[in-house]
Amino acid sequence: KELSLNYKFIGEAFNTYLIAELDGKLVLIDKHAAHERILFEKFKKDGCGQSQIMLQPITVTLSPDEYNAVLENIELLADAGYDISDFGDRCVKVSACPPELVNENIDEIITEVAGYLSKNIKTVMPEKLDWILHSMACRAAVKAGIFTSSYEAEKFVGLLLANKDIRYCPHGRPVMVEMTKRELEKQFGRII
């Protein structure tokens, strides 16, 4: 639900923190954490079963436990947007992945997911899917230290501030911190 906001975008610090002024407060936004949460919510709401066929499928060699865990969770991985099949000899073939991850290291992602699945055999499916979605959102989110144009940053700040449900990343870290004008003035010794 979008709200009508009167905010002023100020800029970006360290190619990581977006700065805005809203309702007498200075707002600092961790763009990676905020984008990660936005993507996670999008994946959960809209479904994440979309796949993009890879130009060249890759094979991933796994430990015996990881290999078995992946094969036992093929449908779950398909629900997350992966097309994975058995390639034999502890290898799986990845033919498609979620479009948001097409430029990421798929071998590394599948190894990470396989490790999680092998260690969390008894975890219920919704929790496994949430973990996979967290991982996808983290990898697809804009990275700290990467330049963001002023236009993109300002639009992003508006989207984030208008959505009151997004205040923590999927890992539980805050996506923004606020400082009132009074708190800032105290820091500079303007008031006691």
PDB file of C-alpha atoms in Angstrom:
ATOM      1  CA  LYS A   1       0.000   0.000   0.000  1.00  0.00           C
ATOM      2  CA  GLU A   2       1.653   3.229  -1.109  1.00  0.00           C
ATOM      3  CA  LEU A   3       1.324   6.359   0.973  1.00  0.00           C
ATOM      4  CA  SER A   4       1.638   9.925  -0.203  1.00  0.00           C
ATOM      5  CA  LEU A   5       4.946  11.123   1.202  1.00  0.00           C
ATOM      6  CA  ASN A   6       6.623  14.458   1.331  1.00  0.00           C
ATOM      7  CA  TYR A   7      10.284  13.546   1.543  1.00  0.00           C
ATOM      8  CA  LYS A   8      13.446  15.152   0.229  1.00  0.00           C
ATOM      9  CA  PHE A   9      16.145  12.953  -1.262  1.00  0.00           C
ATOM     10  CA  ILE A  10      19.541  14.274  -0.219  1.00  0.00           C
ATOM     11  CA  GLY A  11      22.055  11.850  -1.688  1.00  0.00           C
ATOM     12  CA  GLU A  12      24.170   8.775  -1.099  1.00  0.00           C
ATOM     13  CA  ALA A  13      27.142   8.110   1.174  1.00  0.00           C
ATOM     14  CA  PHE A  14      29.858   5.550   0.460  1.00  0.00           C
ATOM     15  CA  ASN A  15      27.819   4.139  -2.468  1.00  0.00           C
ATOM     16  CA  THR A  16      25.936   2.248   0.257  1.00  0.00           C
ATOM     17  CA  TYR A  17      23.655   4.516   2.291  1.00  0.00           C
ATOM     18  CA  LEU A  18      20.862   6.584   0.776  1.00  0.00           C
ATOM     19  CA  ILE A  19      19.993   9.769   2.670  1.00  0.00           C
ATOM     20  CA  ALA A  20      16.608  11.486   2.847  1.00  0.00           C
ATOM     21  CA  GLU A  21      14.740  13.971   4.975  1.00  0.00           C
ATOM     22  CA  LEU A  22      11.234  13.001   6.114  1.00  0.00           C
ATOM     23  CA  ASP A  23       8.967  14.527   8.757  1.00  0.00           C
ATOM     24  CA  GLY A  24      11.747  16.377  10.580  1.00  0.00           C
ATOM     25  CA  LYS A  25      14.045  13.345  10.586  1.00  0.00           C
ATOM     26  CA  LEU A  26      17.190  12.423   8.748  1.00  0.00           C
ATOM     27  CA  VAL A  27      16.772   8.904   7.309  1.00  0.00           C
ATOM     28  CA  LEU A  28      19.767   6.729   6.378  1.00  0.00           C
ATOM     29  CA  ILE A  29      18.907   3.684   4.263  1.00  0.00           C
ATOM     30  CA  ASP A  30      21.124   0.650   3.700  1.00  0.00           C
ATOM     31  CA  LYS A  31      20.320   0.133   0.019  1.00  0.00           C
ATOM     32  CA  HIS A  32      21.408  -3.527  -0.095  1.00  0.00           C
ATOM     33  CA  ALA A  33      19.379  -4.544   2.968  1.00  0.00           C
ATOM     34  CA  ALA A  34      16.336  -2.589   1.769  1.00  0.00           C
ATOM     35  CA  HIS A  35      16.517  -3.954  -1.786  1.00  0.00           C
ATOM     36  CA  GLU A  36      16.996  -7.477  -0.424  1.00  0.00           C
ATOM     37  CA  ARG A  37      13.781  -7.169   1.631  1.00  0.00           C
ATOM     38  CA  ILE A  38      11.835  -5.697  -1.294  1.00  0.00           C
ATOM     39  CA  LEU A  39      12.930  -8.585  -3.527  1.00  0.00           C
ATOM     40  CA  PHE A  40      12.163 -11.174  -0.841  1.00  0.00           C
ATOM     41  CA  GLU A  41       8.627  -9.798  -0.438  1.00  0.00           C
ATOM     42  CA  LYS A  42       8.190  -9.743  -4.233  1.00  0.00           C
ATOM     43  CA  PHE A  43       9.332 -13.377  -4.536  1.00  0.00           C
ATOM     44  CA  LYS A  44       6.945 -14.459  -1.762  1.00  0.00           C
ATOM     45  CA  LYS A  45       3.971 -12.501  -3.105  1.00  0.00           C
ATOM     46  CA  ASP A  46       4.307 -12.986  -6.849  1.00  0.00           C
ATOM     47  CA  GLY A  47       5.840 -16.416  -6.729  1.00  0.00           C
ATOM     48  CA  CYS A  48       9.352 -17.027  -7.852  1.00  0.00           C
ATOM     49  CA  GLY A  49       8.866 -19.958 -10.148  1.00  0.00           C
ATOM     50  CA  GLN A  50       9.851 -17.941 -13.186  1.00  0.00           C
ATOM     51  CA  SER A  51      12.898 -19.329 -14.901  1.00  0.00           C
ATOM     52  CA  GLN A  52      15.289 -18.172 -17.524  1.00  0.00           C
ATOM     53  CA  ILE A  53      16.864 -20.879 -19.650  1.00  0.00           C
ATOM     54  CA  MET A  54      20.631 -20.644 -19.504  1.00  0.00           C
ATOM     55  CA  LEU A  55      22.518 -20.375 -22.786  1.00  0.00           C
ATOM     56  CA  GLN A  56      24.731 -23.167 -21.601  1.00  0.00           C
ATOM     57  CA  PRO A  57      23.620 -25.494 -18.798  1.00  0.00           C
ATOM     58  CA  ILE A  58      26.170 -26.022 -16.060  1.00  0.00           C
ATOM     59  CA  THR A  59      26.969 -29.053 -13.980  1.00  0.00           C
ATOM     60  CA  VAL A  60      27.641 -28.822 -10.274  1.00  0.00           C
ATOM     61  CA  THR A  61      29.518 -31.532  -8.376  1.00  0.00           C
ATOM     62  CA  LEU A  62      28.263 -31.985  -4.830  1.00  0.00           C
ATOM     63  CA  SER A  63      29.074 -34.056  -1.776  1.00  0.00           C
ATOM     64  CA  PRO A  64      26.981 -37.243  -1.437  1.00  0.00           C
ATOM     65  CA  ASP A  65      24.695 -35.625   1.194  1.00  0.00           C
ATOM     66  CA  GLU A  66      24.275 -32.425  -0.844  1.00  0.00           C
ATOM     67  CA  TYR A  67      23.596 -34.407  -4.023  1.00  0.00           C
ATOM     68  CA  ASN A  68      20.881 -36.479  -2.323  1.00  0.00           C
ATOM     69  CA  ALA A  69      19.341 -33.376  -0.721  1.00  0.00           C
ATOM     70  CA  VAL A  70      19.091 -31.611  -4.091  1.00  0.00           C
ATOM     71  CA  LEU A  71      17.530 -34.639  -5.781  1.00  0.00           C
ATOM     72  CA  GLU A  72      15.019 -34.966  -2.931  1.00  0.00           C
ATOM     73  CA  ASN A  73      14.073 -31.281  -3.325  1.00  0.00           C
ATOM     74  CA  ILE A  74      13.867 -30.949  -7.138  1.00  0.00           C
ATOM     75  CA  GLU A  75      10.233 -29.739  -6.942  1.00  0.00           C
ATOM     76  CA  LEU A  76      11.054 -27.193  -4.244  1.00  0.00           C
ATOM     77  CA  LEU A  77      13.931 -25.860  -6.365  1.00  0.00           C
ATOM     78  CA  ALA A  78      11.615 -25.724  -9.393  1.00  0.00           C
ATOM     79  CA  ASP A  79       9.198 -23.653  -7.285  1.00  0.00           C
ATOM     80  CA  ALA A  80      12.098 -21.247  -6.727  1.00  0.00           C
ATOM     81  CA  GLY A  81      12.819 -21.010 -10.474  1.00  0.00           C
ATOM     82  CA  TYR A  82      15.572 -23.586 -10.980  1.00  0.00           C
ATOM     83  CA  ASP A  83      15.495 -26.359 -13.575  1.00  0.00           C
ATOM     84  CA  ILE A  84      17.790 -28.997 -12.105  1.00  0.00           C
ATOM     85  CA  SER A  85      18.206 -32.614 -13.133  1.00  0.00           C
ATOM     86  CA  ASP A  86      20.370 -35.551 -12.151  1.00  0.00           C
ATOM     87  CA  PHE A  87      23.576 -35.719 -14.187  1.00  0.00           C
ATOM     88  CA  GLY A  88      24.979 -38.771 -12.353  1.00  0.00           C
ATOM     89  CA  ASP A  89      28.137 -39.325 -10.314  1.00  0.00           C
ATOM     90  CA  ARG A  90      27.128 -36.705  -7.664  1.00  0.00           C
ATOM     91  CA  CYS A  91      26.564 -34.064 -10.361  1.00  0.00           C
ATOM     92  CA  VAL A  92      23.418 -32.097 -11.108  1.00  0.00           C
ATOM     93  CA  LYS A  93      22.698 -30.196 -14.303  1.00  0.00           C
ATOM     94  CA  VAL A  94      21.260 -26.697 -14.007  1.00  0.00           C
ATOM     95  CA  SER A  95      19.419 -25.684 -17.194  1.00  0.00           C
ATOM     96  CA  ALA A  96      17.493 -22.649 -15.924  1.00  0.00           C
ATOM     97  CA  CYS A  97      17.587 -20.264 -13.002  1.00  0.00           C
ATOM     98  CA  PRO A  98      15.524 -17.341 -11.680  1.00  0.00           C
ATOM     99  CA  PRO A  99      15.937 -14.357 -14.053  1.00  0.00           C
ATOM    100  CA  GLU A 100      17.181 -12.165 -11.178  1.00  0.00           C
ATOM    101  CA  LEU A 101      20.204 -14.469 -10.772  1.00  0.00           C
ATOM    102  CA  VAL A 102      21.245 -14.910 -14.400  1.00  0.00           C
ATOM    103  CA  ASN A 103      24.423 -12.853 -13.891  1.00  0.00           C
ATOM    104  CA  GLU A 104      25.372 -14.515 -10.623  1.00  0.00           C
ATOM    105  CA  ASN A 105      27.621 -17.532  -9.978  1.00  0.00           C
ATOM    106  CA  ILE A 106      25.036 -20.327 -10.286  1.00  0.00           C
ATOM    107  CA  ASP A 107      27.553 -23.045  -9.334  1.00  0.00           C
ATOM    108  CA  GLU A 108      28.182 -21.267  -6.031  1.00  0.00           C
ATOM    109  CA  ILE A 109      24.459 -20.671  -5.419  1.00  0.00           C
ATOM    110  CA  ILE A 110      23.521 -24.327  -5.995  1.00  0.00           C
ATOM    111  CA  THR A 111      26.363 -25.473  -3.733  1.00  0.00           C
ATOM    112  CA  GLU A 112      25.151 -23.102  -0.994  1.00  0.00           C
ATOM    113  CA  VAL A 113      21.527 -24.239  -1.365  1.00  0.00           C
ATOM    114  CA  ALA A 114      22.586 -27.897  -1.436  1.00  0.00           C
ATOM    115  CA  GLY A 115      24.571 -27.396   1.768  1.00  0.00           C
ATOM    116  CA  TYR A 116      21.559 -25.853   3.472  1.00  0.00           C
ATOM    117  CA  LEU A 117      19.196 -28.584   2.274  1.00  0.00           C
ATOM    118  CA  SER A 118      21.542 -31.379   3.386  1.00  0.00           C
ATOM    119  CA  LYS A 119      21.813 -29.919   6.901  1.00  0.00           C
ATOM    120  CA  ASN A 120      18.095 -29.146   7.254  1.00  0.00           C
ATOM    121  CA  ILE A 121      16.513 -32.388   6.118  1.00  0.00           C
ATOM    122  CA  LYS A 122      13.746 -32.246   8.729  1.00  0.00           C
ATOM    123  CA  THR A 123      12.873 -28.608   8.119  1.00  0.00           C
ATOM    124  CA  VAL A 124       9.387 -28.164   6.666  1.00  0.00           C
ATOM    125  CA  MET A 125       9.024 -27.121   3.024  1.00  0.00           C
ATOM    126  CA  PRO A 126       7.778 -23.543   3.606  1.00  0.00           C
ATOM    127  CA  GLU A 127      10.818 -22.797   5.792  1.00  0.00           C
ATOM    128  CA  LYS A 128      13.159 -24.311   3.193  1.00  0.00           C
ATOM    129  CA  LEU A 129      11.549 -22.221   0.461  1.00  0.00           C
ATOM    130  CA  ASP A 130      11.823 -19.065   2.600  1.00  0.00           C
ATOM    131  CA  TRP A 131      15.535 -19.751   3.114  1.00  0.00           C
ATOM    132  CA  ILE A 132      16.033 -20.215  -0.640  1.00  0.00           C
ATOM    133  CA  LEU A 133      14.106 -16.983  -1.299  1.00  0.00           C
ATOM    134  CA  HIS A 134      16.257 -15.150   1.276  1.00  0.00           C
ATOM    135  CA  SER A 135      19.368 -16.410  -0.473  1.00  0.00           C
ATOM    136  CA  MET A 136      18.017 -15.398  -3.896  1.00  0.00           C
ATOM    137  CA  ALA A 137      17.044 -11.927  -2.673  1.00  0.00           C
ATOM    138  CA  CYS A 138      20.449 -11.380  -1.075  1.00  0.00           C
ATOM    139  CA  ARG A 139      22.308 -12.339  -4.253  1.00  0.00           C
ATOM    140  CA  ALA A 140      20.013 -10.366  -6.579  1.00  0.00           C
ATOM    141  CA  ALA A 141      19.917  -7.182  -4.478  1.00  0.00           C
ATOM    142  CA  VAL A 142      22.037  -4.204  -5.434  1.00  0.00           C
ATOM    143  CA  LYS A 143      25.385  -4.503  -3.689  1.00  0.00           C
ATOM    144  CA  ALA A 144      26.808  -2.047  -1.191  1.00  0.00           C
ATOM    145  CA  GLY A 145      29.606  -0.017  -2.731  1.00  0.00           C
ATOM    146  CA  ILE A 146      28.037  -0.052  -6.212  1.00  0.00           C
ATOM    147  CA  PHE A 147      27.099   3.317  -7.725  1.00  0.00           C
ATOM    148  CA  THR A 148      23.395   4.124  -8.009  1.00  0.00           C
ATOM    149  CA  SER A 149      22.210   7.028 -10.171  1.00  0.00           C
ATOM    150  CA  SER A 150      20.411   9.849  -8.366  1.00  0.00           C
ATOM    151  CA  TYR A 151      17.248   9.105 -10.317  1.00  0.00           C
ATOM    152  CA  GLU A 152      17.259   5.405  -9.343  1.00  0.00           C
ATOM    153  CA  ALA A 153      18.140   6.201  -5.735  1.00  0.00           C
ATOM    154  CA  GLU A 154      15.378   8.799  -5.364  1.00  0.00           C
ATOM    155  CA  LYS A 155      12.755   6.449  -6.836  1.00  0.00           C
ATOM    156  CA  PHE A 156      13.978   3.660  -4.568  1.00  0.00           C
ATOM    157  CA  VAL A 157      13.770   5.884  -1.461  1.00  0.00           C
ATOM    158  CA  GLY A 158      10.194   6.849  -2.354  1.00  0.00           C
ATOM    159  CA  LEU A 159       9.201   3.215  -2.819  1.00  0.00           C
ATOM    160  CA  LEU A 160      10.786   2.179   0.458  1.00  0.00           C
ATOM    161  CA  LEU A 161       9.427   5.034   2.567  1.00  0.00           C
ATOM    162  CA  ALA A 162       5.929   4.470   1.158  1.00  0.00           C
ATOM    163  CA  ASN A 163       5.969   0.827   2.250  1.00  0.00           C
ATOM    164  CA  LYS A 164       5.747   0.746   6.050  1.00  0.00           C
ATOM    165  CA  ASP A 165       6.115  -3.068   6.090  1.00  0.00           C
ATOM    166  CA  ILE A 166       9.737  -2.970   4.936  1.00  0.00           C
ATOM    167  CA  ARG A 167      11.869  -1.995   7.904  1.00  0.00           C
ATOM    168  CA  TYR A 168      14.105  -5.060   8.297  1.00  0.00           C
ATOM    169  CA  CYS A 169      15.997  -7.221   5.809  1.00  0.00           C
ATOM    170  CA  PRO A 170      15.227 -10.964   5.702  1.00  0.00           C
ATOM    171  CA  HIS A 171      18.171 -11.540   8.089  1.00  0.00           C
ATOM    172  CA  GLY A 172      16.638  -9.182  10.664  1.00  0.00           C
ATOM    173  CA  ARG A 173      18.936  -6.170  10.217  1.00  0.00           C
ATOM    174  CA  PRO A 174      17.307  -2.728  10.016  1.00  0.00           C
ATOM    175  CA  VAL A 175      17.076  -1.287   6.501  1.00  0.00           C
ATOM    176  CA  MET A 176      17.097   2.276   7.815  1.00  0.00           C
ATOM    177  CA  VAL A 177      17.953   4.358  10.815  1.00  0.00           C
ATOM    178  CA  GLU A 178      16.420   7.695  11.676  1.00  0.00           C
ATOM    179  CA  MET A 179      17.779  10.684  13.541  1.00  0.00           C
ATOM    180  CA  THR A 180      15.569  13.559  14.550  1.00  0.00           C
ATOM    181  CA  LYS A 181      16.659  17.143  13.980  1.00  0.00           C
ATOM    182  CA  ARG A 182      16.859  17.529  17.756  1.00  0.00           C
ATOM    183  CA  GLU A 183      19.191  14.503  18.079  1.00  0.00           C
ATOM    184  CA  LEU A 184      21.408  15.912  15.339  1.00  0.00           C
ATOM    185  CA  GLU A 185      21.496  19.345  16.987  1.00  0.00           C
ATOM    186  CA  LYS A 186      22.520  17.702  20.286  1.00  0.00           C
ATOM    187  CA  GLN A 187      25.405  15.952  18.493  1.00  0.00           C
ATOM    188  CA  PHE A 188      26.685  19.338  17.296  1.00  0.00           C
ATOM    189  CA  GLY A 189      26.218  21.000  20.666  1.00  0.00           C
ATOM    190  CA  ARG A 190      23.553  23.412  19.361  1.00  0.00           C
ATOM    191  CA  ILE A 191      21.242  22.377  22.187  1.00  0.00           C
ATOM    192  CA  ILE A 192      21.731  20.625  25.502  1.00  0.00           C
TER     193      ILE A 192
END
